[in-house]
Structure formats: C-alpha cells, structure tokens
C-alpha cells in the first residue's frame, strides 16, 4: 500500500515574477483538488510570501526552492530557514540537481539544510539523482544510496515523518531530458525504500513519500503514480501553466 496521498507539485524554478506568481496562485486557490491528491507549488523567493498568503487556507501547500542552513549572519545573497518559515512556507526543496551542478550544492550542505528546515518545523523535499554517466556505468543505486544516506544523516525516526524525497535523474530533467520509464522508476524507488528502512526503521522509513521528477507531463503522470512504489510526481515545465497543472493534478487522482 502507498502512503496516502498522491503528491503532485511543481517548482517554478527561475520563472514568474511577482505579478505572474500572484496571478497563478490566485487561480490555484480557486481550484478544489480531487480527494487523495496533495498538490504543492514552489515559487521563487520574490513571491514566496505572497503565494503562501494566497494559498494559506487552501489544500495547496507552498514551498521554497532553497534555503541557507544558518538562521542569520554575514551570508550575502542568501535566505535563511527562519526567513523562509516566517514567509509561511511549509516545504523547502533541497539539493535539486541544478543547484548541485551550478551552485556548489553538495551532499554535506544538503544535510545541513535538511536539519535547518526540520528545526524550523518545515518539511524538507530532498532531491537526489544520478547523472547520465552514472546511469550508463550502472551505478545509479549506489549513487542514490550515498546521496540519501548523507542527506538524512542524523535525522531521528520521529523527524523522518516530515521528510519527502524526490528521485530526479539528471538525464530526465529539462528540455534535453527524456522521461525515465515508469517501471525503472518503480524499481529504483523500491531500492530507495529499502535504504530508508535500513536507516530509519520499518515505520519511519516505510512512510517517507517517494516522488519522481523529470519530464513529467499531464500525459505520462499517471503512468508513474499508478505504481505502488511511486508516491507522487514533481514537475517543472509541464506545470507552469496553471491549466496544465490543474489537469495534471486531476490526472493522478486515485
Ligand atoms: P522538468 O519537468 O521540466 O523536466 O523538470 C523537473 C524538475 O526539475 C522538477 O524539480
């Protein structure tokens, strides 16, 4: 049995200024998602507070795309977890492959950020993924086990109930990506589940939602979520248009 509900969320990445973000959030606030689905949106920092306020009393959760691990200090250009929490965020995405590739995010900083997010009562959405090369060399499982074990190091079984994990193969993300086969994702998620159970125990490790991301669309989303080991999808491009996002959410209703 899957841990209910089916998660379906989108990061707007570096898209939508405040005006577009507010317009999208208002459209989402007017929509009632089907039972059994948990939608979430992750706007840029510049709209986080507005989007949180608009979606506050709706079923749609709001998250941030990143955070620093310290609460305050001389860290020019950074946003602290205290600030993110004060804006009203419920989730914080950590370790997306674009941040690992372009902004020096490492497994160790991901671990610091996971603890910071939990300390502030928010839910970390930890992104992990294998590169095309790692996939071709057949070390996907080893790479993911390493990423998840370092990311979640020191997280107690009680706090583990707040954690979400997204498997996002680097080779599947973006305009040059190709969506991973649903059966392959289900196998990888079974492996991730075993790793989580090993590090957190049957109960805590067994209940962490495992999402898939990478070229998910409203046409292929259900192929993933109908499989037992896939608890949701994390979407980029195909969910930036609110009508597409709403259709995608409807398509994965259990
Ligand atoms: P795409 O859906 O655009 O491939 O991006 C996925 C992603 O990176 C979600 O975090």
PDB file of C-alpha atoms and ligand atoms in Angstrom:
ATOM      1  CA  UNK A   1       0.000   0.000   0.000  1.00  0.00           C
ATOM      2  CA  UNK A   2       1.176   3.528  -0.775  1.00  0.00           C
ATOM      3  CA  UNK A   3       1.481   6.135   1.956  1.00  0.00           C
ATOM      4  CA  UNK A   4      -1.522   8.360   1.086  1.00  0.00           C
ATOM      5  CA  UNK A   5      -1.943  10.855  -0.567  1.00  0.00           C
ATOM      6  CA  UNK A   6      -0.560  11.128  -4.120  1.00  0.00           C
ATOM      7  CA  UNK A   7       1.798  14.129  -4.126  1.00  0.00           C
ATOM      8  CA  UNK A   8       1.907  16.365  -7.175  1.00  0.00           C
ATOM      9  CA  UNK A   9       3.928  19.525  -7.151  1.00  0.00           C
ATOM     10  CA  UNK A  10       5.775  21.976  -9.280  1.00  0.00           C
ATOM     11  CA  UNK A  11       8.784  24.203  -8.857  1.00  0.00           C
ATOM     12  CA  UNK A  12       8.529  27.311 -10.978  1.00  0.00           C
ATOM     13  CA  UNK A  13      12.353  27.455 -10.940  1.00  0.00           C
ATOM     14  CA  UNK A  14      13.504  30.942 -12.129  1.00  0.00           C
ATOM     15  CA  UNK A  15      10.160  31.765 -13.734  1.00  0.00           C
ATOM     16  CA  UNK A  16       7.251  34.076 -12.860  1.00  0.00           C
ATOM     17  CA  UNK A  17       7.866  37.498 -11.365  1.00  0.00           C
ATOM     18  CA  UNK A  18       5.609  38.639  -8.522  1.00  0.00           C
ATOM     19  CA  UNK A  19       2.704  39.630 -10.806  1.00  0.00           C
ATOM     20  CA  UNK A  20       2.605  36.292 -12.653  1.00  0.00           C
ATOM     21  CA  UNK A  21       3.169  34.327  -9.434  1.00  0.00           C
ATOM     22  CA  UNK A  22       0.255  36.061  -7.697  1.00  0.00           C
ATOM     23  CA  UNK A  23      -1.996  35.507 -10.702  1.00  0.00           C
ATOM     24  CA  UNK A  24      -1.114  31.797 -10.804  1.00  0.00           C
ATOM     25  CA  UNK A  25      -1.570  31.376  -7.054  1.00  0.00           C
ATOM     26  CA  UNK A  26      -4.996  33.059  -7.195  1.00  0.00           C
ATOM     27  CA  UNK A  27      -6.072  30.702  -9.977  1.00  0.00           C
ATOM     28  CA  UNK A  28      -4.895  27.729  -7.911  1.00  0.00           C
ATOM     29  CA  UNK A  29      -6.703  28.999  -4.818  1.00  0.00           C
ATOM     30  CA  UNK A  30      -9.976  28.863  -6.753  1.00  0.00           C
ATOM     31  CA  UNK A  31      -9.474  25.182  -7.633  1.00  0.00           C
ATOM     32  CA  UNK A  32     -10.548  22.244  -5.485  1.00  0.00           C
ATOM     33  CA  UNK A  33      -8.163  19.327  -5.958  1.00  0.00           C
ATOM     34  CA  UNK A  34      -9.629  15.813  -6.055  1.00  0.00           C
ATOM     35  CA  UNK A  35      -9.613  13.742  -2.868  1.00  0.00           C
ATOM     36  CA  UNK A  36      -6.439  11.785  -2.258  1.00  0.00           C
ATOM     37  CA  UNK A  37      -4.124  14.236  -4.014  1.00  0.00           C
ATOM     38  CA  UNK A  38      -1.747  16.635  -2.255  1.00  0.00           C
ATOM     39  CA  UNK A  39      -0.692  19.487  -4.571  1.00  0.00           C
ATOM     40  CA  UNK A  40       2.169  21.875  -3.834  1.00  0.00           C
ATOM     41  CA  UNK A  41       3.870  24.800  -5.565  1.00  0.00           C
ATOM     42  CA  UNK A  42       7.374  26.145  -5.137  1.00  0.00           C
ATOM     43  CA  UNK A  43       7.657  29.768  -6.305  1.00  0.00           C
ATOM     44  CA  UNK A  44      10.830  31.882  -6.446  1.00  0.00           C
ATOM     45  CA  UNK A  45      11.763  33.693  -3.203  1.00  0.00           C
ATOM     46  CA  UNK A  46      10.492  37.009  -4.556  1.00  0.00           C
ATOM     47  CA  UNK A  47       6.912  35.680  -4.422  1.00  0.00           C
ATOM     48  CA  UNK A  48       7.140  33.229  -1.553  1.00  0.00           C
ATOM     49  CA  UNK A  49       5.335  35.398   0.995  1.00  0.00           C
ATOM     50  CA  UNK A  50       2.533  36.381  -1.400  1.00  0.00           C
ATOM     51  CA  UNK A  51       1.962  32.833  -2.649  1.00  0.00           C
ATOM     52  CA  UNK A  52       1.977  31.456   0.908  1.00  0.00           C
ATOM     53  CA  UNK A  53      -0.625  34.051   1.916  1.00  0.00           C
ATOM     54  CA  UNK A  54      -2.873  33.343  -1.086  1.00  0.00           C
ATOM     55  CA  UNK A  55      -2.735  29.559  -0.662  1.00  0.00           C
ATOM     56  CA  UNK A  56      -2.748  29.586   3.139  1.00  0.00           C
ATOM     57  CA  UNK A  57      -6.282  28.292   3.667  1.00  0.00           C
ATOM     58  CA  UNK A  58      -6.361  26.049   0.608  1.00  0.00           C
ATOM     59  CA  UNK A  59      -5.315  22.403   0.149  1.00  0.00           C
ATOM     60  CA  UNK A  60      -2.281  23.520  -1.908  1.00  0.00           C
ATOM     61  CA  UNK A  61       0.996  23.612   0.058  1.00  0.00           C
ATOM     62  CA  UNK A  62       3.709  26.180  -0.671  1.00  0.00           C
ATOM     63  CA  UNK A  63       7.461  25.652  -0.557  1.00  0.00           C
ATOM     64  CA  UNK A  64      10.772  27.419  -1.121  1.00  0.00           C
ATOM     65  CA  UNK A  65      13.346  26.380  -3.719  1.00  0.00           C
ATOM     66  CA  UNK A  66      16.320  26.525  -1.366  1.00  0.00           C
ATOM     67  CA  UNK A  67      17.492  27.823   1.997  1.00  0.00           C
ATOM     68  CA  UNK A  68      20.716  28.528   3.842  1.00  0.00           C
ATOM     69  CA  UNK A  69      21.397  26.388   6.917  1.00  0.00           C
ATOM     70  CA  UNK A  70      22.163  29.264   9.339  1.00  0.00           C
ATOM     71  CA  UNK A  71      19.355  31.355  10.837  1.00  0.00           C
ATOM     72  CA  UNK A  72      21.119  34.700  10.262  1.00  0.00           C
ATOM     73  CA  UNK A  73      24.554  36.168   9.630  1.00  0.00           C
ATOM     74  CA  UNK A  74      27.008  37.558   7.097  1.00  0.00           C
ATOM     75  CA  UNK A  75      25.943  35.438   4.126  1.00  0.00           C
ATOM     76  CA  UNK A  76      25.350  37.981   1.354  1.00  0.00           C
ATOM     77  CA  UNK A  77      22.654  36.970  -1.097  1.00  0.00           C
ATOM     78  CA  UNK A  78      21.346  34.069   0.963  1.00  0.00           C
ATOM     79  CA  UNK A  79      17.923  33.432   2.531  1.00  0.00           C
ATOM     80  CA  UNK A  80      17.752  31.760   5.945  1.00  0.00           C
ATOM     81  CA  UNK A  81      15.372  28.999   7.058  1.00  0.00           C
ATOM     82  CA  UNK A  82      13.970  31.391   9.682  1.00  0.00           C
ATOM     83  CA  UNK A  83      13.051  33.838   6.900  1.00  0.00           C
ATOM     84  CA  UNK A  84      11.520  31.095   4.788  1.00  0.00           C
ATOM     85  CA  UNK A  85       9.451  29.887   7.757  1.00  0.00           C
ATOM     86  CA  UNK A  86       8.347  33.456   8.545  1.00  0.00           C
ATOM     87  CA  UNK A  87       7.066  33.783   4.968  1.00  0.00           C
ATOM     88  CA  UNK A  88       4.774  30.829   5.686  1.00  0.00           C
ATOM     89  CA  UNK A  89       6.475  28.074   3.674  1.00  0.00           C
ATOM     90  CA  UNK A  90       5.508  24.523   4.573  1.00  0.00           C
ATOM     91  CA  UNK A  91       8.081  22.751   2.396  1.00  0.00           C
ATOM     92  CA  UNK A  92      11.659  23.507   1.359  1.00  0.00           C
ATOM     93  CA  UNK A  93      13.219  21.908  -1.698  1.00  0.00           C
ATOM     94  CA  UNK A  94      16.832  20.947  -1.099  1.00  0.00           C
ATOM     95  CA  UNK A  95      19.566  19.593  -3.344  1.00  0.00           C
ATOM     96  CA  UNK A  96      17.960  19.962  -6.763  1.00  0.00           C
ATOM     97  CA  UNK A  97      20.453  18.841  -9.429  1.00  0.00           C
ATOM     98  CA  UNK A  98      20.511  22.347 -10.930  1.00  0.00           C
ATOM     99  CA  UNK A  99      21.762  23.659  -7.571  1.00  0.00           C
ATOM    100  CA  UNK A 100      24.247  20.801  -7.260  1.00  0.00           C
ATOM    101  CA  UNK A 101      25.545  21.402 -10.815  1.00  0.00           C
ATOM    102  CA  UNK A 102      25.678  25.208 -10.891  1.00  0.00           C
ATOM    103  CA  UNK A 103      25.792  26.465  -7.305  1.00  0.00           C
ATOM    104  CA  UNK A 104      28.118  24.109  -5.489  1.00  0.00           C
ATOM    105  CA  UNK A 105      25.440  22.232  -3.521  1.00  0.00           C
ATOM    106  CA  UNK A 106      26.928  19.056  -2.051  1.00  0.00           C
ATOM    107  CA  UNK A 107      25.580  16.097  -0.083  1.00  0.00           C
ATOM    108  CA  UNK A 108      27.035  17.752   3.025  1.00  0.00           C
ATOM    109  CA  UNK A 109      25.319  21.114   2.546  1.00  0.00           C
ATOM    110  CA  UNK A 110      22.111  19.222   1.742  1.00  0.00           C
ATOM    111  CA  UNK A 111      22.420  17.502   5.140  1.00  0.00           C
ATOM    112  CA  UNK A 112      22.953  20.837   6.943  1.00  0.00           C
ATOM    113  CA  UNK A 113      19.901  22.275   5.184  1.00  0.00           C
ATOM    114  CA  UNK A 114      17.707  19.241   5.972  1.00  0.00           C
ATOM    115  CA  UNK A 115      18.406  19.757   9.682  1.00  0.00           C
ATOM    116  CA  UNK A 116      17.820  23.518   9.404  1.00  0.00           C
ATOM    117  CA  UNK A 117      14.449  23.019   7.706  1.00  0.00           C
ATOM    118  CA  UNK A 118      13.341  20.438  10.293  1.00  0.00           C
ATOM    119  CA  UNK A 119      14.470  22.739  13.119  1.00  0.00           C
ATOM    120  CA  UNK A 120      12.052  25.365  11.802  1.00  0.00           C
ATOM    121  CA  UNK A 121       9.118  22.953  11.610  1.00  0.00           C
ATOM    122  CA  UNK A 122       9.022  22.749   7.801  1.00  0.00           C
ATOM    123  CA  UNK A 123       9.239  19.670   5.564  1.00  0.00           C
ATOM    124  CA  UNK A 124      12.417  19.102   3.527  1.00  0.00           C
ATOM    125  CA  UNK A 125      11.861  17.849  -0.031  1.00  0.00           C
ATOM    126  CA  UNK A 126      15.225  16.247  -0.690  1.00  0.00           C
ATOM    127  CA  UNK A 127      16.122  15.885  -4.366  1.00  0.00           C
ATOM    128  CA  UNK A 128      18.521  13.155  -5.423  1.00  0.00           C
ATOM    129  CA  UNK A 129      19.512  11.928  -8.865  1.00  0.00           C
ATOM    130  CA  UNK A 130      22.056  10.108 -10.989  1.00  0.00           C
ATOM    131  CA  UNK A 131      23.866  11.762 -13.909  1.00  0.00           C
ATOM    132  CA  UNK A 132      23.712  10.293 -17.420  1.00  0.00           C
ATOM    133  CA  UNK A 133      27.266   8.990 -16.962  1.00  0.00           C
ATOM    134  CA  UNK A 134      26.487   7.344 -13.626  1.00  0.00           C
ATOM    135  CA  UNK A 135      23.406   5.779 -15.190  1.00  0.00           C
ATOM    136  CA  UNK A 136      25.436   4.461 -18.155  1.00  0.00           C
ATOM    137  CA  UNK A 137      28.040   2.981 -15.819  1.00  0.00           C
ATOM    138  CA  UNK A 138      25.281   1.171 -13.903  1.00  0.00           C
ATOM    139  CA  UNK A 139      25.913   2.838 -10.526  1.00  0.00           C
ATOM    140  CA  UNK A 140      22.539   4.581 -10.126  1.00  0.00           C
ATOM    141  CA  UNK A 141      21.620   2.620  -6.983  1.00  0.00           C
ATOM    142  CA  UNK A 142      24.962   3.267  -5.305  1.00  0.00           C
ATOM    143  CA  UNK A 143      24.900   6.997  -6.134  1.00  0.00           C
ATOM    144  CA  UNK A 144      21.370   7.406  -4.788  1.00  0.00           C
ATOM    145  CA  UNK A 145      22.077   5.410  -1.631  1.00  0.00           C
ATOM    146  CA  UNK A 146      25.066   7.645  -0.930  1.00  0.00           C
ATOM    147  CA  UNK A 147      23.101  10.844  -1.569  1.00  0.00           C
ATOM    148  CA  UNK A 148      20.183   9.811   0.621  1.00  0.00           C
ATOM    149  CA  UNK A 149      22.331   8.452   3.450  1.00  0.00           C
ATOM    150  CA  UNK A 150      24.330  11.683   3.712  1.00  0.00           C
ATOM    151  CA  UNK A 151      21.272  13.943   3.200  1.00  0.00           C
ATOM    152  CA  UNK A 152      19.358  12.259   6.018  1.00  0.00           C
ATOM    153  CA  UNK A 153      22.278  11.563   8.340  1.00  0.00           C
ATOM    154  CA  UNK A 154      21.309  12.315  11.936  1.00  0.00           C
ATOM    155  CA  UNK A 155      17.573  12.675  11.255  1.00  0.00           C
ATOM    156  CA  UNK A 156      15.644  10.895  14.016  1.00  0.00           C
ATOM    157  CA  UNK A 157      12.860   8.435  13.117  1.00  0.00           C
ATOM    158  CA  UNK A 158      10.350  10.935  14.565  1.00  0.00           C
ATOM    159  CA  UNK A 159      11.622  13.787  12.358  1.00  0.00           C
ATOM    160  CA  UNK A 160      11.762  11.409   9.379  1.00  0.00           C
ATOM    161  CA  UNK A 161       7.943  11.681   9.258  1.00  0.00           C
ATOM    162  CA  UNK A 162       8.444  15.226   7.899  1.00  0.00           C
ATOM    163  CA  UNK A 163      10.815  14.242   5.078  1.00  0.00           C
ATOM    164  CA  UNK A 164       9.927  13.853   1.396  1.00  0.00           C
ATOM    165  CA  UNK A 165      12.340  12.505  -1.218  1.00  0.00           C
ATOM    166  CA  UNK A 166      12.255  13.177  -4.964  1.00  0.00           C
ATOM    167  CA  UNK A 167      14.180  10.944  -7.346  1.00  0.00           C
ATOM    168  CA  UNK A 168      15.044  13.161 -10.298  1.00  0.00           C
ATOM    169  CA  UNK A 169      17.510  11.581 -12.728  1.00  0.00           C
ATOM    170  CA  UNK A 170      19.671  14.392 -14.148  1.00  0.00           C
ATOM    171  CA  UNK A 171      19.253  12.800 -17.605  1.00  0.00           C
ATOM    172  CA  UNK A 172      15.466  13.095 -17.351  1.00  0.00           C
ATOM    173  CA  UNK A 173      15.169  16.769 -16.412  1.00  0.00           C
ATOM    174  CA  UNK A 174      14.582  19.717 -18.710  1.00  0.00           C
ATOM    175  CA  UNK A 175      14.367  20.337 -22.459  1.00  0.00           C
ATOM    176  CA  UNK A 176      17.151  17.874 -23.239  1.00  0.00           C
ATOM    177  CA  UNK A 177      15.897  15.234 -20.821  1.00  0.00           C
ATOM    178  CA  UNK A 178      13.965  12.054 -21.572  1.00  0.00           C
ATOM    179  CA  UNK A 179      11.394  10.797 -19.085  1.00  0.00           C
ATOM    180  CA  UNK A 180      12.530   7.669 -17.219  1.00  0.00           C
ATOM    181  CA  UNK A 181      10.475   4.507 -17.804  1.00  0.00           C
ATOM    182  CA  UNK A 182       7.868   4.146 -15.061  1.00  0.00           C
ATOM    183  CA  UNK A 183       8.943   0.528 -14.390  1.00  0.00           C
ATOM    184  CA  UNK A 184      12.560   1.619 -13.948  1.00  0.00           C
ATOM    185  CA  UNK A 185      11.496   4.362 -11.517  1.00  0.00           C
ATOM    186  CA  UNK A 186       9.414   1.849  -9.521  1.00  0.00           C
ATOM    187  CA  UNK A 187      12.469  -0.438  -9.220  1.00  0.00           C
ATOM    188  CA  UNK A 188      14.692   2.437  -8.124  1.00  0.00           C
ATOM    189  CA  UNK A 189      12.075   3.557  -5.598  1.00  0.00           C
ATOM    190  CA  UNK A 190      11.917   0.024  -4.154  1.00  0.00           C
ATOM    191  CA  UNK A 191      15.682   0.285  -3.654  1.00  0.00           C
ATOM    192  CA  UNK A 192      15.313   3.740  -2.049  1.00  0.00           C
ATOM    193  CA  UNK A 193      12.599   2.387   0.220  1.00  0.00           C
ATOM    194  CA  UNK A 194      14.958  -0.368   1.372  1.00  0.00           C
ATOM    195  CA  UNK A 195      17.678   2.216   2.079  1.00  0.00           C
ATOM    196  CA  UNK A 196      15.214   4.372   4.044  1.00  0.00           C
ATOM    197  CA  UNK A 197      14.026   1.387   6.081  1.00  0.00           C
ATOM    198  CA  UNK A 198      17.639   0.466   6.809  1.00  0.00           C
ATOM    199  CA  UNK A 199      18.491   3.941   8.106  1.00  0.00           C
ATOM    200  CA  UNK A 200      15.205   4.871   9.829  1.00  0.00           C
ATOM    201  CA  UNK A 201      13.414   1.599  10.583  1.00  0.00           C
ATOM    202  CA  UNK A 202      10.348  -0.068   9.102  1.00  0.00           C
ATOM    203  CA  UNK A 203       7.783   2.500  10.244  1.00  0.00           C
ATOM    204  CA  UNK A 204       9.602   5.819   9.697  1.00  0.00           C
ATOM    205  CA  UNK A 205      11.495   4.681   6.594  1.00  0.00           C
ATOM    206  CA  UNK A 206       8.427   2.994   5.163  1.00  0.00           C
ATOM    207  CA  UNK A 207       6.329   6.159   5.195  1.00  0.00           C
ATOM    208  CA  UNK A 208       8.619   8.712   3.530  1.00  0.00           C
ATOM    209  CA  UNK A 209       6.860   9.801   0.306  1.00  0.00           C
ATOM    210  CA  UNK A 210       8.984   8.995  -2.766  1.00  0.00           C
ATOM    211  CA  UNK A 211       8.290  11.300  -5.724  1.00  0.00           C
ATOM    212  CA  UNK A 212       9.572  11.039  -9.274  1.00  0.00           C
ATOM    213  CA  UNK A 213      10.612  14.087 -11.318  1.00  0.00           C
ATOM    214  CA  UNK A 214      11.983  14.572 -14.835  1.00  0.00           C
ATOM    215  CA  UNK A 215       9.927  15.373 -17.960  1.00  0.00           C
ATOM    216  CA  UNK A 216       6.635  14.509 -16.262  1.00  0.00           C
ATOM    217  CA  UNK A 217       3.616  15.770 -18.208  1.00  0.00           C
ATOM    218  CA  UNK A 218      -0.129  15.516 -17.836  1.00  0.00           C
ATOM    219  CA  UNK A 219       0.050  12.677 -20.403  1.00  0.00           C
ATOM    220  CA  UNK A 220       2.539  10.491 -18.554  1.00  0.00           C
ATOM    221  CA  UNK A 221       1.996  11.434 -14.864  1.00  0.00           C
ATOM    222  CA  UNK A 222      -0.462   8.652 -14.127  1.00  0.00           C
ATOM    223  CA  UNK A 223       1.858   6.005 -15.574  1.00  0.00           C
ATOM    224  CA  UNK A 224       4.110   6.789 -12.580  1.00  0.00           C
ATOM    225  CA  UNK A 225       1.610   7.346  -9.793  1.00  0.00           C
ATOM    226  CA  UNK A 226      -0.379   4.181 -10.539  1.00  0.00           C
ATOM    227  CA  UNK A 227       2.666   2.142  -9.500  1.00  0.00           C
ATOM    228  CA  UNK A 228       2.905   1.095  -5.854  1.00  0.00           C
ATOM    229  CA  UNK A 229       6.360   2.475  -5.171  1.00  0.00           C
ATOM    230  CA  UNK A 230       5.766   5.935  -6.657  1.00  0.00           C
ATOM    231  CA  UNK A 231       4.000   8.258  -4.214  1.00  0.00           C
ATOM    232  CA  UNK A 232       3.841  11.323  -6.422  1.00  0.00           C
ATOM    233  CA  UNK A 233       5.415  13.435  -9.137  1.00  0.00           C
ATOM    234  CA  UNK A 234       7.493  16.608  -9.077  1.00  0.00           C
ATOM    235  CA  UNK A 235       7.072  18.634 -12.235  1.00  0.00           C
ATOM    236  CA  UNK A 236       8.822  21.533 -13.937  1.00  0.00           C
ATOM    237  CA  UNK A 237       7.878  22.822 -17.385  1.00  0.00           C
ATOM    238  CA  UNK A 238       4.611  20.931 -17.827  1.00  0.00           C
ATOM    239  CA  UNK A 239       3.024  22.512 -14.747  1.00  0.00           C
ATOM    240  CA  UNK A 240       3.994  26.171 -15.077  1.00  0.00           C
ATOM    241  CA  UNK A 241       0.767  26.913 -16.920  1.00  0.00           C
ATOM    242  CA  UNK A 242      -1.979  26.724 -14.310  1.00  0.00           C
ATOM    243  CA  UNK A 243      -4.486  24.972 -16.600  1.00  0.00           C
ATOM    244  CA  UNK A 244      -1.902  22.286 -17.376  1.00  0.00           C
ATOM    245  CA  UNK A 245      -1.115  21.936 -13.668  1.00  0.00           C
ATOM    246  CA  UNK A 246      -4.795  21.542 -12.777  1.00  0.00           C
ATOM    247  CA  UNK A 247      -5.225  18.864 -15.459  1.00  0.00           C
ATOM    248  CA  UNK A 248      -2.102  17.116 -14.249  1.00  0.00           C
ATOM    249  CA  UNK A 249      -3.423  17.136 -10.665  1.00  0.00           C
ATOM    250  CA  UNK A 250      -6.751  15.692 -11.832  1.00  0.00           C
ATOM    251  CA  UNK A 251      -4.997  13.033 -13.895  1.00  0.00           C
ATOM    252  CA  UNK A 252      -3.326  11.460 -10.850  1.00  0.00           C
ATOM    253  CA  UNK A 253      -6.431  11.274  -8.647  1.00  0.00           C
ATOM    254  CA  UNK A 254      -6.551   7.785  -7.106  1.00  0.00           C
TER     255      UNK A 254
HETATM  256  P1  LIG B   1      11.039  19.145 -15.906  1.00  0.00           P
HETATM  257  O1  LIG B   1       9.684  18.600 -15.500  1.00  0.00           O
HETATM  258  O2  LIG B   1      10.942  20.462 -16.613  1.00  0.00           O
HETATM  259  O3  LIG B   1      11.845  18.118 -16.643  1.00  0.00           O
HETATM  260  O4  LIG B   1      11.818  19.476 -14.554  1.00  0.00           O
HETATM  261  C1  LIG B   1      11.730  18.583 -13.495  1.00  0.00           C
HETATM  262  C2  LIG B   1      12.320  19.181 -12.292  1.00  0.00           C
HETATM  263  O5  LIG B   1      13.471  19.562 -12.259  1.00  0.00           O
HETATM  264  C3  LIG B   1      11.447  19.336 -11.114  1.00  0.00           C
HETATM  265  O6  LIG B   1      12.200  19.700  -9.995  1.00  0.00           O
END
